[in-house]
C-alpha atoms as an extended CHARMM CRD file, in Angstrom:
* protein
*
       280  EXT
         1         1  MET       CA              1.3270000000      216.2380000000      -61.2770000000  PROA      1               0.0000000000
         2         2  ILE       CA              4.0690000000      214.0300000000      -61.7850000000  PROA      2               0.0000000000
         3         3  LEU       CA              3.1820000000      210.2730000000      -61.7530000000  PROA      3               0.0000000000
         4         4  VAL       CA              5.8130000000      207.8460000000      -60.5380000000  PROA      4               0.0000000000
         5         5  PHE       CA              5.7060000000      204.3420000000      -61.0280000000  PROA      5               0.0000000000
         6         6  GLY       CA              7.6530000000      202.9400000000      -58.0830000000  PROA      6               0.0000000000
         7         7  LYS       CA              6.6520000000      203.5270000000      -53.8100000000  PROA      7               0.0000000000
         8         8  THR       CA              9.0730000000      201.5300000000      -52.1600000000  PROA      8               0.0000000000
         9         9  GLY       CA             12.2800000000      200.9930000000      -53.7330000000  PROA      9               0.0000000000
        10        10  GLN       CA             15.0600000000      203.5430000000      -53.1900000000  PROA      10              0.0000000000
        11        11  VAL       CA             14.7380000000      205.8910000000      -55.6460000000  PROA      11              0.0000000000
        12        12  ALA       CA             10.8840000000      205.7770000000      -55.4800000000  PROA      12              0.0000000000
        13        13  HSD       CA             11.2270000000      206.5680000000      -51.7850000000  PROA      13              0.0000000000
        14        14  ALA       CA             13.9540000000      209.3560000000      -51.8800000000  PROA      14              0.0000000000
        15        15  LEU       CA             11.3230000000      211.1360000000      -54.4790000000  PROA      15              0.0000000000
        16        16  GLN       CA              8.9800000000      210.8820000000      -51.9160000000  PROA      16              0.0000000000
        17        17  ALA       CA             11.0530000000      212.7660000000      -49.6830000000  PROA      17              0.0000000000
        18        18  ARG       CA             11.6920000000      215.2230000000      -52.0550000000  PROA      18              0.0000000000
        19        19  ALA       CA              7.8220000000      215.8070000000      -53.9760000000  PROA      19              0.0000000000
        20        20  PRO       CA              5.5080000000      214.7270000000      -51.6160000000  PROA      20              0.0000000000
        21        21  GLU       CA              3.0820000000      216.2190000000      -54.2320000000  PROA      21              0.0000000000
        22        22  ALA       CA              3.4370000000      213.4550000000      -56.5870000000  PROA      22              0.0000000000
        23        23  ARG       CA              1.5990000000      210.3650000000      -57.1520000000  PROA      23              0.0000000000
        24        24  TYR       CA              3.3180000000      207.3250000000      -56.1880000000  PROA      24              0.0000000000
        25        25  LEU       CA              2.1430000000      203.7610000000      -57.9090000000  PROA      25              0.0000000000
        26        26  SER       CA              2.5010000000      201.0070000000      -56.0650000000  PROA      26              0.0000000000
        27        27  ARG       CA              2.5150000000      197.2410000000      -57.6330000000  PROA      27              0.0000000000
        28        28  GLU       CA             -1.0060000000      196.5350000000      -56.3790000000  PROA      28              0.0000000000
        29        29  GLN       CA             -1.9420000000      199.8800000000      -58.7040000000  PROA      29              0.0000000000
        30        30  ALA       CA              0.1690000000      199.6410000000      -61.7050000000  PROA      30              0.0000000000
        31        31  ASP       CA              2.3960000000      196.1730000000      -61.8080000000  PROA      31              0.0000000000
        32        32  LEU       CA              5.2010000000      196.3950000000      -64.3960000000  PROA      32              0.0000000000
        33        33  SER       CA              4.1920000000      192.9340000000      -65.0090000000  PROA      33              0.0000000000
        34        34  ASP       CA              1.2010000000      194.2330000000      -66.6110000000  PROA      34              0.0000000000
        35        35  PRO       CA              1.8060000000      196.4940000000      -69.4360000000  PROA      35              0.0000000000
        36        36  GLU       CA             -1.5290000000      197.5600000000      -70.3550000000  PROA      36              0.0000000000
        37        37  ALA       CA             -2.5310000000      198.1830000000      -66.4800000000  PROA      37              0.0000000000
        38        38  CYS       CA              0.7120000000      200.5990000000      -66.6030000000  PROA      38              0.0000000000
        39        39  ALA       CA             -0.5130000000      202.4660000000      -69.9800000000  PROA      39              0.0000000000
        40        40  GLU       CA             -4.1440000000      202.8890000000      -68.7280000000  PROA      40              0.0000000000
        41        41  ALA       CA             -2.8510000000      204.2980000000      -65.0850000000  PROA      41              0.0000000000
        42        42  ILE       CA             -1.0790000000      206.8750000000      -67.3410000000  PROA      42              0.0000000000
        43        43  HSD       CA             -4.2400000000      207.6630000000      -69.6180000000  PROA      43              0.0000000000
        44        44  THR       CA             -6.5690000000      207.9560000000      -66.6510000000  PROA      44              0.0000000000
        45        45  ALA       CA             -4.2160000000      210.5640000000      -64.3900000000  PROA      45              0.0000000000
        46        46  ARG       CA             -2.9220000000      212.2650000000      -67.0850000000  PROA      46              0.0000000000
        47        47  PRO       CA             -0.0700000000      213.5780000000      -65.7070000000  PROA      47              0.0000000000
        48        48  ALA       CA              2.7680000000      216.3590000000      -66.3650000000  PROA      48              0.0000000000
        49        49  ALA       CA              5.3190000000      214.1580000000      -66.5200000000  PROA      49              0.0000000000
        50        50  VAL       CA              5.9630000000      210.5700000000      -65.7160000000  PROA      50              0.0000000000
        51        51  ILE       CA              9.0070000000      209.0030000000      -64.0730000000  PROA      51              0.0000000000
        52        52  ASN       CA              9.7150000000      205.1470000000      -63.9820000000  PROA      52              0.0000000000
        53        53  ALA       CA             11.4660000000      204.2160000000      -60.9730000000  PROA      53              0.0000000000
        54        54  ALA       CA             10.0930000000      200.5860000000      -60.7210000000  PROA      54              0.0000000000
        55        55  ALA       CA             11.8460000000      197.3020000000      -61.9610000000  PROA      55              0.0000000000
        56        56  TYR       CA             12.9690000000      194.0670000000      -61.8220000000  PROA      56              0.0000000000
        57        57  THR       CA             16.0410000000      194.2650000000      -60.0310000000  PROA      57              0.0000000000
        58        58  ASN       CA             17.0200000000      190.8360000000      -59.0580000000  PROA      58              0.0000000000
        59        59  VAL       CA             19.9050000000      190.5460000000      -61.3430000000  PROA      59              0.0000000000
        60        60  ASP       CA             20.7450000000      186.6840000000      -60.1710000000  PROA      60              0.0000000000
        61        61  GLY       CA             16.8090000000      185.8170000000      -60.2790000000  PROA      61              0.0000000000
        62        62  ALA       CA             16.5270000000      187.0800000000      -63.6440000000  PROA      62              0.0000000000
        63        63  GLU       CA             18.8190000000      184.0320000000      -64.7480000000  PROA      63              0.0000000000
        64        64  SER       CA             15.8480000000      181.8930000000      -64.1360000000  PROA      64              0.0000000000
        65        65  GLU       CA             13.0870000000      184.5710000000      -64.5740000000  PROA      65              0.0000000000
        66        66  ALA       CA             14.1050000000      186.0730000000      -67.7570000000  PROA      66              0.0000000000
        67        67  ASP       CA             10.5360000000      186.2810000000      -69.1530000000  PROA      67              0.0000000000
        68        68  SER       CA              9.5680000000      188.1450000000      -66.3790000000  PROA      68              0.0000000000
        69        69  ALA       CA             12.5400000000      190.1950000000      -66.1400000000  PROA      69              0.0000000000
        70        70  GLN       CA             11.7120000000      190.8160000000      -69.8300000000  PROA      70              0.0000000000
        71        71  LEU       CA              7.7290000000      191.9310000000      -69.3010000000  PROA      71              0.0000000000
        72        72  THR       CA              8.9120000000      194.2870000000      -66.1430000000  PROA      72              0.0000000000
        73        73  ASN       CA             12.0530000000      195.9810000000      -67.2010000000  PROA      73              0.0000000000
        74        74  GLY       CA             11.4270000000      196.0120000000      -71.2540000000  PROA      74              0.0000000000
        75        75  THR       CA              7.7870000000      195.4140000000      -72.1460000000  PROA      75              0.0000000000
        76        76  SER       CA              5.7950000000      197.5190000000      -70.0540000000  PROA      76              0.0000000000
        77        77  PRO       CA              8.3530000000      200.3470000000      -70.2670000000  PROA      77              0.0000000000
        78        78  GLY       CA              7.4270000000      200.5950000000      -73.7780000000  PROA      78              0.0000000000
        79        79  ALA       CA              3.9900000000      200.5480000000      -73.1220000000  PROA      79              0.0000000000
        80        80  ILE       CA              4.4920000000      203.5520000000      -70.4960000000  PROA      80              0.0000000000
        81        81  ALA       CA              6.3180000000      205.4420000000      -73.1120000000  PROA      81              0.0000000000
        82        82  ARG       CA              4.0490000000      204.9090000000      -75.8720000000  PROA      82              0.0000000000
        83        83  ALA       CA              1.2250000000      206.3090000000      -73.3890000000  PROA      83              0.0000000000
        84        84  CYS       CA              3.5890000000      209.0160000000      -72.6480000000  PROA      84              0.0000000000
        85        85  ALA       CA              4.1210000000      209.9030000000      -76.7570000000  PROA      85              0.0000000000
        86        86  THR       CA              0.1200000000      209.7330000000      -77.1750000000  PROA      86              0.0000000000
        87        87  LEU       CA             -0.7120000000      212.1930000000      -74.5850000000  PROA      87              0.0000000000
        88        88  SER       CA              2.2240000000      214.3460000000      -75.3550000000  PROA      88              0.0000000000
        89        89  ILE       CA              3.7360000000      213.5760000000      -71.9090000000  PROA      89              0.0000000000
        90        90  PRO       CA              7.8900000000      213.8830000000      -71.0640000000  PROA      90              0.0000000000
        91        91  LEU       CA              9.3410000000      210.3180000000      -69.6220000000  PROA      91              0.0000000000
        92        92  VAL       CA             12.3300000000      209.8810000000      -67.1590000000  PROA      92              0.0000000000
        93        93  HSD       CA             13.1870000000      206.5730000000      -66.9730000000  PROA      93              0.0000000000
        94        94  ILE       CA             15.6940000000      204.6830000000      -64.6740000000  PROA      94              0.0000000000
        95        95  SER       CA             18.4320000000      202.3270000000      -66.5710000000  PROA      95              0.0000000000
        96        96  THR       CA             21.5590000000      200.7670000000      -65.5300000000  PROA      96              0.0000000000
        97        97  ASP       CA             25.6140000000      200.0620000000      -66.2750000000  PROA      97              0.0000000000
        98        98  TYR       CA             24.3950000000      196.2850000000      -66.7090000000  PROA      98              0.0000000000
        99        99  VAL       CA             23.8290000000      197.3740000000      -70.3970000000  PROA      99              0.0000000000
       100       100  PHE       CA             27.3680000000      196.8850000000      -70.9170000000  PROA      100             0.0000000000
       101       101  ASP       CA             29.6310000000      194.2210000000      -70.8770000000  PROA      101             0.0000000000
       102       102  GLY       CA             32.4790000000      195.7520000000      -68.2830000000  PROA      102             0.0000000000
       103       103  SER       CA             35.2370000000      195.4260000000      -70.2790000000  PROA      103             0.0000000000
       104       104  GLY       CA             38.7410000000      197.5010000000      -70.2560000000  PROA      104             0.0000000000
       105       105  GLU       CA             38.9060000000      200.2840000000      -68.1370000000  PROA      105             0.0000000000
       106       106  ALA       CA             37.4210000000      203.2210000000      -69.5520000000  PROA      106             0.0000000000
       107       107  PRO       CA             34.3210000000      204.8970000000      -68.5300000000  PROA      107             0.0000000000
       108       108  TRP       CA             31.4490000000      203.9650000000      -70.9030000000  PROA      108             0.0000000000
       109       109  THR       CA             29.9900000000      206.5230000000      -72.6190000000  PROA      109             0.0000000000
       110       110  PRO       CA             26.2130000000      206.7050000000      -73.4760000000  PROA      110             0.0000000000
       111       111  GLY       CA             26.7910000000      206.0750000000      -76.9970000000  PROA      111             0.0000000000
       112       112  ASP       CA             29.1310000000      203.4060000000      -76.4610000000  PROA      112             0.0000000000
       113       113  ALA       CA             27.7550000000      199.8550000000      -77.8290000000  PROA      113             0.0000000000
       114       114  THR       CA             25.6730000000      197.6750000000      -75.5080000000  PROA      114             0.0000000000
       115       115  ALA       CA             26.0550000000      193.9640000000      -74.5210000000  PROA      115             0.0000000000
       116       116  PRO       CA             24.3780000000      193.1420000000      -71.5230000000  PROA      116             0.0000000000
       117       117  LEU       CA             25.9530000000      189.7370000000      -70.0980000000  PROA      117             0.0000000000
       118       118  GLY       CA             22.9000000000      188.4740000000      -68.5490000000  PROA      118             0.0000000000
       119       119  ALA       CA             19.0250000000      188.4610000000      -68.7210000000  PROA      119             0.0000000000
       120       120  TYR       CA             18.6640000000      191.5090000000      -66.2130000000  PROA      120             0.0000000000
       121       121  GLY       CA             20.9380000000      193.5090000000      -68.5830000000  PROA      121             0.0000000000
       122       122  ARG       CA             19.4630000000      192.3330000000      -71.7700000000  PROA      122             0.0000000000
       123       123  SER       CA             15.5990000000      192.7370000000      -70.0150000000  PROA      123             0.0000000000
       124       124  LYS       CA             16.8340000000      196.6520000000      -69.3320000000  PROA      124             0.0000000000
       125       125  LEU       CA             18.2750000000      197.0470000000      -72.8430000000  PROA      125             0.0000000000
       126       126  ALA       CA             14.9730000000      196.2550000000      -73.9030000000  PROA      126             0.0000000000
       127       127  GLY       CA             13.3540000000      198.8280000000      -72.2680000000  PROA      127             0.0000000000
       128       128  GLU       CA             15.8400000000      201.4980000000      -73.4170000000  PROA      128             0.0000000000
       129       129  GLU       CA             15.1940000000      200.2210000000      -77.1180000000  PROA      129             0.0000000000
       130       130  ALA       CA             11.4040000000      200.0650000000      -76.1770000000  PROA      130             0.0000000000
       131       131  ILE       CA             11.9210000000      203.9860000000      -75.0850000000  PROA      131             0.0000000000
       132       132  ARG       CA             13.4400000000      205.1330000000      -77.7530000000  PROA      132             0.0000000000
       133       133  ALA       CA             11.1880000000      203.7920000000      -80.1740000000  PROA      133             0.0000000000
       134       134  SER       CA              8.1760000000      205.1710000000      -78.9050000000  PROA      134             0.0000000000
       135       135  GLY       CA              8.8600000000      208.9020000000      -79.9500000000  PROA      135             0.0000000000
       136       136  CYS       CA              7.8800000000      210.6840000000      -76.7590000000  PROA      136             0.0000000000
       137       137  ALA       CA             10.1500000000      213.0790000000      -74.9940000000  PROA      137             0.0000000000
       138       138  HSD       CA             12.2950000000      211.1100000000      -72.5450000000  PROA      138             0.0000000000
       139       139  VAL       CA             15.7160000000      211.0890000000      -70.4760000000  PROA      139             0.0000000000
       140       140  ILE       CA             17.1420000000      207.3090000000      -70.2320000000  PROA      140             0.0000000000
       141       141  LEU       CA             19.4320000000      207.7710000000      -66.8730000000  PROA      141             0.0000000000
       142       142  ARG       CA             21.7230000000      205.0200000000      -66.5240000000  PROA      142             0.0000000000
       143       143  THR       CA             23.1960000000      204.5980000000      -63.2710000000  PROA      143             0.0000000000
       144       144  SER       CA             24.9090000000      202.3860000000      -60.8620000000  PROA      144             0.0000000000
       145       145  TRP       CA             25.4730000000      200.9400000000      -57.3940000000  PROA      145             0.0000000000
       146       146  VAL       CA             22.4090000000      202.4240000000      -55.7150000000  PROA      146             0.0000000000
       147       147  PHE       CA             22.6250000000      203.0730000000      -51.9680000000  PROA      147             0.0000000000
       148       148  SER       CA             20.0820000000      204.2990000000      -49.2790000000  PROA      148             0.0000000000
       149       149  ALA       CA             18.6920000000      203.9300000000      -45.7330000000  PROA      149             0.0000000000
       150       150  HSD       CA             16.3190000000      202.2100000000      -47.1910000000  PROA      150             0.0000000000
       151       151  GLY       CA             15.6850000000      198.7290000000      -49.5430000000  PROA      151             0.0000000000
       152       152  ALA       CA             18.2700000000      196.5500000000      -50.2220000000  PROA      152             0.0000000000
       153       153  ASN       CA             21.9230000000      197.5360000000      -50.7230000000  PROA      153             0.0000000000
       154       154  PHE       CA             25.3540000000      196.8580000000      -50.4130000000  PROA      154             0.0000000000
       155       155  VAL       CA             25.5820000000      199.3730000000      -47.3710000000  PROA      155             0.0000000000
       156       156  LYS       CA             22.7390000000      197.8420000000      -45.2440000000  PROA      156             0.0000000000
       157       157  THR       CA             24.0610000000      194.3270000000      -46.2060000000  PROA      157             0.0000000000
       158       158  MET       CA             27.7820000000      195.4910000000      -44.9520000000  PROA      158             0.0000000000
       159       159  LEU       CA             26.3670000000      196.7590000000      -42.0450000000  PROA      159             0.0000000000
       160       160  ARG       CA             24.4600000000      193.8530000000      -41.0880000000  PROA      160             0.0000000000
       161       161  LEU       CA             27.3570000000      191.3950000000      -41.9590000000  PROA      161             0.0000000000
       162       162  SER       CA             29.6130000000      193.5380000000      -39.3780000000  PROA      162             0.0000000000
       163       163  LYS       CA             27.6340000000      192.7860000000      -36.3910000000  PROA      163             0.0000000000
       164       164  SER       CA             28.0460000000      189.1440000000      -36.7610000000  PROA      164             0.0000000000
       165       165  HSD       CA             31.4610000000      189.0810000000      -38.6680000000  PROA      165             0.0000000000
       166       166  ASP       CA             34.8710000000      190.2850000000      -37.7140000000  PROA      166             0.0000000000
       167       167  SER       CA             36.3390000000      189.7760000000      -41.1120000000  PROA      167             0.0000000000
       168       168  LEU       CA             35.1630000000      189.6680000000      -44.6730000000  PROA      168             0.0000000000
       169       169  ARG       CA             35.9010000000      188.7180000000      -48.3630000000  PROA      169             0.0000000000
       170       170  ILE       CA             34.8880000000      191.0150000000      -50.8450000000  PROA      170             0.0000000000
       171       171  VAL       CA             35.0650000000      191.1360000000      -54.5240000000  PROA      171             0.0000000000
       172       172  THR       CA             37.6390000000      193.7270000000      -55.3360000000  PROA      172             0.0000000000
       173       173  ASP       CA             38.2110000000      193.4660000000      -59.2480000000  PROA      173             0.0000000000
       174       174  GLN       CA             34.5130000000      195.3020000000      -59.9010000000  PROA      174             0.0000000000
       175       175  ILE       CA             34.9550000000      198.6690000000      -60.1830000000  PROA      175             0.0000000000
       176       176  GLY       CA             32.0480000000      201.2330000000      -60.5440000000  PROA      176             0.0000000000
       177       177  GLY       CA             30.3790000000      204.4650000000      -59.1110000000  PROA      177             0.0000000000
       178       178  PRO       CA             28.2020000000      203.9920000000      -56.0900000000  PROA      178             0.0000000000
       179       179  THR       CA             25.0700000000      206.5680000000      -56.1530000000  PROA      179             0.0000000000
       180       180  PRO       CA             23.1930000000      208.0910000000      -53.2810000000  PROA      180             0.0000000000
       181       181  ALA       CA             19.6000000000      207.1600000000      -54.1750000000  PROA      181             0.0000000000
       182       182  GLY       CA             18.9120000000      210.7790000000      -53.1730000000  PROA      182             0.0000000000
       183       183  ALA       CA             21.0240000000      212.2250000000      -55.7140000000  PROA      183             0.0000000000
       184       184  ILE       CA             19.0330000000      210.0910000000      -58.6560000000  PROA      184             0.0000000000
       185       185  ALA       CA             15.9240000000      211.2670000000      -56.9470000000  PROA      185             0.0000000000
       186       186  GLU       CA             17.0280000000      215.0310000000      -57.2680000000  PROA      186             0.0000000000
       187       187  THR       CA             18.4290000000      214.5980000000      -60.7540000000  PROA      187             0.0000000000
       188       188  CYS       CA             15.0370000000      213.0710000000      -62.1960000000  PROA      188             0.0000000000
       189       189  LEU       CA             13.3040000000      216.0050000000      -60.9730000000  PROA      189             0.0000000000
       190       190  ARG       CA             15.3630000000      218.3560000000      -62.4700000000  PROA      190             0.0000000000
       191       191  LEU       CA             15.5130000000      216.5430000000      -65.7320000000  PROA      191             0.0000000000
       192       192  VAL       CA             11.5310000000      216.2610000000      -65.5470000000  PROA      192             0.0000000000
       193       193  GLU       CA             11.4870000000      220.0490000000      -65.0790000000  PROA      193             0.0000000000
       194       194  ALA       CA             14.1180000000      220.4940000000      -68.2240000000  PROA      194             0.0000000000
       195       195  LEU       CA             11.9420000000      218.0110000000      -70.3590000000  PROA      195             0.0000000000
       196       196  ARG       CA              8.8890000000      220.0160000000      -69.6770000000  PROA      196             0.0000000000
       197       197  ASP       CA             10.5320000000      223.2580000000      -70.4360000000  PROA      197             0.0000000000
       198       198  GLY       CA             11.3860000000      221.7980000000      -73.8780000000  PROA      198             0.0000000000
       199       199  GLN       CA             14.7490000000      220.7960000000      -73.6830000000  PROA      199             0.0000000000
       200       200  GLU       CA             15.7600000000      217.8930000000      -75.5800000000  PROA      200             0.0000000000
       201       201  GLY       CA             16.6770000000      214.5290000000      -73.9370000000  PROA      201             0.0000000000
       202       202  GLY       CA             18.3850000000      211.5790000000      -74.5560000000  PROA      202             0.0000000000
       203       203  THR       CA             20.3330000000      208.8930000000      -72.8020000000  PROA      203             0.0000000000
       204       204  TYR       CA             23.0310000000      209.8060000000      -70.1260000000  PROA      204             0.0000000000
       205       205  HSD       CA             24.8770000000      208.3570000000      -67.1960000000  PROA      205             0.0000000000
       206       206  TYR       CA             24.7120000000      209.3730000000      -63.9950000000  PROA      206             0.0000000000
       207       207  ALA       CA             26.8430000000      207.8130000000      -61.1370000000  PROA      207             0.0000000000
       208       208  GLY       CA             28.8220000000      208.9340000000      -57.8490000000  PROA      208             0.0000000000
       209       209  ALA       CA             32.2970000000      209.7300000000      -57.8090000000  PROA      209             0.0000000000
       210       210  PRO       CA             34.9700000000      208.6050000000      -57.8020000000  PROA      210             0.0000000000
       211       211  ALA       CA             35.0160000000      205.2280000000      -59.1000000000  PROA      211             0.0000000000
       212       212  ILE       CA             35.9980000000      202.4170000000      -56.4290000000  PROA      212             0.0000000000
       213       213  SER       CA             36.0860000000      198.5770000000      -55.8720000000  PROA      213             0.0000000000
       214       214  TRP       CA             33.3730000000      196.8180000000      -53.7230000000  PROA      214             0.0000000000
       215       215  GLU       CA             36.1870000000      196.1170000000      -51.4230000000  PROA      215             0.0000000000
       216       216  CYS       CA             37.3070000000      199.7420000000      -51.1630000000  PROA      216             0.0000000000
       217       217  PHE       CA             33.5230000000      200.5400000000      -50.5270000000  PROA      217             0.0000000000
       218       218  ALA       CA             32.8390000000      198.0710000000      -48.1180000000  PROA      218             0.0000000000
       219       219  ARG       CA             35.8560000000      199.3820000000      -46.2520000000  PROA      219             0.0000000000
       220       220  GLU       CA             34.2680000000      203.1110000000      -46.4440000000  PROA      220             0.0000000000
       221       221  THR       CA             31.2500000000      201.6520000000      -45.0150000000  PROA      221             0.0000000000
       222       222  PHE       CA             32.8730000000      200.3950000000      -42.1760000000  PROA      222             0.0000000000
       223       223  MET       CA             35.0440000000      203.5200000000      -41.4730000000  PROA      223             0.0000000000
       224       224  ALA       CA             32.3770000000      205.2310000000      -41.7050000000  PROA      224             0.0000000000
       225       225  ALA       CA             30.2740000000      203.3220000000      -38.9720000000  PROA      225             0.0000000000
       226       226  GLY       CA             33.3300000000      202.8180000000      -36.4190000000  PROA      226             0.0000000000
       227       227  HSD       CA             33.0580000000      198.8970000000      -37.0940000000  PROA      227             0.0000000000
       228       228  ASP       CA             36.4950000000      197.0560000000      -37.0750000000  PROA      228             0.0000000000
       229       229  VAL       CA             36.2080000000      194.7610000000      -39.5740000000  PROA      229             0.0000000000
       230       230  GLU       CA             38.8950000000      192.9960000000      -41.8020000000  PROA      230             0.0000000000
       231       231  VAL       CA             38.4020000000      193.2330000000      -45.2710000000  PROA      231             0.0000000000
       232       232  THR       CA             40.2030000000      190.9170000000      -47.7170000000  PROA      232             0.0000000000
       233       233  GLY       CA             39.8720000000      191.3260000000      -51.3240000000  PROA      233             0.0000000000
       234       234  ILE       CA             39.1380000000      188.5720000000      -53.7620000000  PROA      234             0.0000000000
       235       235  PRO       CA             38.6480000000      188.2110000000      -57.6790000000  PROA      235             0.0000000000
       236       236  THR       CA             34.7410000000      187.8280000000      -58.9760000000  PROA      236             0.0000000000
       237       237  SER       CA             35.8240000000      184.1750000000      -59.7400000000  PROA      237             0.0000000000
       238       238  ASP       CA             36.3460000000      183.3860000000      -56.0220000000  PROA      238             0.0000000000
       239       239  TYR       CA             32.7870000000      184.1760000000      -55.5810000000  PROA      239             0.0000000000
       240       240  PRO       CA             30.8070000000      182.6500000000      -58.1530000000  PROA      240             0.0000000000
       241       241  THR       CA             26.8280000000      184.1230000000      -58.6650000000  PROA      241             0.0000000000
       242       242  PRO       CA             24.3230000000      182.6880000000      -61.1050000000  PROA      242             0.0000000000
       243       243  ALA       CA             24.3970000000      185.8600000000      -63.4180000000  PROA      243             0.0000000000
       244       244  ARG       CA             27.8800000000      187.4020000000      -64.2030000000  PROA      244             0.0000000000
       245       245  ARG       CA             28.6030000000      191.0250000000      -63.1530000000  PROA      245             0.0000000000
       246       246  PRO       CA             30.5160000000      193.5820000000      -65.3410000000  PROA      246             0.0000000000
       247       247  LEU       CA             33.8900000000      194.1480000000      -63.9790000000  PROA      247             0.0000000000
       248       248  ASN       CA             34.0310000000      197.7530000000      -65.4060000000  PROA      248             0.0000000000
       249       249  SER       CA             30.6690000000      199.6180000000      -64.2910000000  PROA      249             0.0000000000
       250       250  ARG       CA             32.7130000000      203.1950000000      -64.4530000000  PROA      250             0.0000000000
       251       251  LEU       CA             29.7500000000      205.6130000000      -66.2780000000  PROA      251             0.0000000000
       252       252  ASP       CA             31.3730000000      208.6980000000      -67.8310000000  PROA      252             0.0000000000
       253       253  CYS       CA             28.7300000000      211.4350000000      -66.7480000000  PROA      253             0.0000000000
       254       254  THR       CA             30.1420000000      214.3210000000      -68.6600000000  PROA      254             0.0000000000
       255       255  ALA       CA             27.4130000000      214.4980000000      -70.8340000000  PROA      255             0.0000000000
       256       256  LEU       CA             24.5260000000      215.0550000000      -68.3450000000  PROA      256             0.0000000000
       257       257  GLU       CA             26.8860000000      218.3960000000      -66.8350000000  PROA      257             0.0000000000
       258       258  THR       CA             27.2320000000      219.7200000000      -70.2300000000  PROA      258             0.0000000000
       259       259  ASP       CA             23.7430000000      219.1380000000      -71.4330000000  PROA      259             0.0000000000
       260       260  PHE       CA             21.8200000000      219.8820000000      -67.8450000000  PROA      260             0.0000000000
       261       261  GLY       CA             24.1310000000      221.3550000000      -65.5900000000  PROA      261             0.0000000000
       262       262  ILE       CA             23.7370000000      218.5390000000      -63.0780000000  PROA      262             0.0000000000
       263       263  PRO       CA             27.5850000000      217.4240000000      -62.1940000000  PROA      263             0.0000000000
       264       264  GLN       CA             28.4960000000      213.9140000000      -60.7850000000  PROA      264             0.0000000000
       265       265  PRO       CA             27.6300000000      213.2850000000      -56.8180000000  PROA      265             0.0000000000
       266       266  ALA       CA             30.2590000000      212.3900000000      -54.3520000000  PROA      266             0.0000000000
       267       267  TRP       CA             29.2830000000      209.5660000000      -52.9930000000  PROA      267             0.0000000000
       268       268  LYS       CA             31.5590000000      209.8150000000      -49.5850000000  PROA      268             0.0000000000
       269       269  PRO       CA             29.3680000000      212.5840000000      -47.9800000000  PROA      269             0.0000000000
       270       270  ALA       CA             25.9960000000      210.9270000000      -48.3800000000  PROA      270             0.0000000000
       271       271  LEU       CA             27.8280000000      207.2220000000      -47.4760000000  PROA      271             0.0000000000
       272       272  ILE       CA             28.4530000000      209.0120000000      -43.8020000000  PROA      272             0.0000000000
       273       273  GLN       CA             24.9810000000      210.3930000000      -43.2500000000  PROA      273             0.0000000000
       274       274  ILE       CA             23.6500000000      207.2520000000      -44.3640000000  PROA      274             0.0000000000
       275       275  VAL       CA             25.7620000000      205.3390000000      -42.5210000000  PROA      275             0.0000000000
       276       276  LYS       CA             24.8600000000      207.5990000000      -39.1460000000  PROA      276             0.0000000000
       277       277  GLU       CA             21.2360000000      207.2660000000      -39.8780000000  PROA      277             0.0000000000
       278       278  LEU       CA             21.2500000000      203.4400000000      -40.0990000000  PROA      278             0.0000000000
       279       279  ILE       CA             23.0270000000      203.0520000000      -36.8700000000  PROA      279             0.0000000000
       280       280  SER       CA             21.5350000000      205.7550000000      -34.6840000000  PROA      280             0.0000000000
């Protein structure tokens, strides 16, 4: 049995469709703001593997709630990993491109130096470091720009805004790889099996291809929906937010394909399918 932390998020929802036999822990059953409860859940269930698909994901909110973000994204993953190490259980943990500072234009490799710009990125990096220090068999899977038909994400926001706006101004200088939640879920399950078979883990990147700007991704979303919305590209400086966003969120996913045979997913087919589902 696979134990999954998370039940309502985008990846957790996608996992339930693909692995209904797994056990999914809601916040009421195992709150990541309570590290001891998370560890106890593992010791009680004694699963064959653990996937952590839960996190504090409010990037702007983390700037004023840094302690909460650190507890959920940093301390609790460490407690989960130590419980997995004690019971010799493999762990797959989802992380983020926000551990990098977004400089340059080259895709980030797993071994590149980290330098988070804000509290959210620092909390996720702390979780990575705690997992590595635990000694458990693990894969840390960094991903970016997750989208699906469920939860809160850019695609759903664009479709909602298109109902009341015939023109939108969208950031054009942030570049990344939109990643379908379903593809992440499938990858997590493949990684669990590989770790259970004794394959060595580590830190890997997994993001959709090709890399694109938010402006262009908005255009693709409206095109898929058949919505006539005029999109104007603006620089990040024209759209200030409490947390700084990385301009370069490109992720080099070569190592994941080399070591596990898992290629980058193409985001456009998934976008077309998800938009169709949302507007039907």
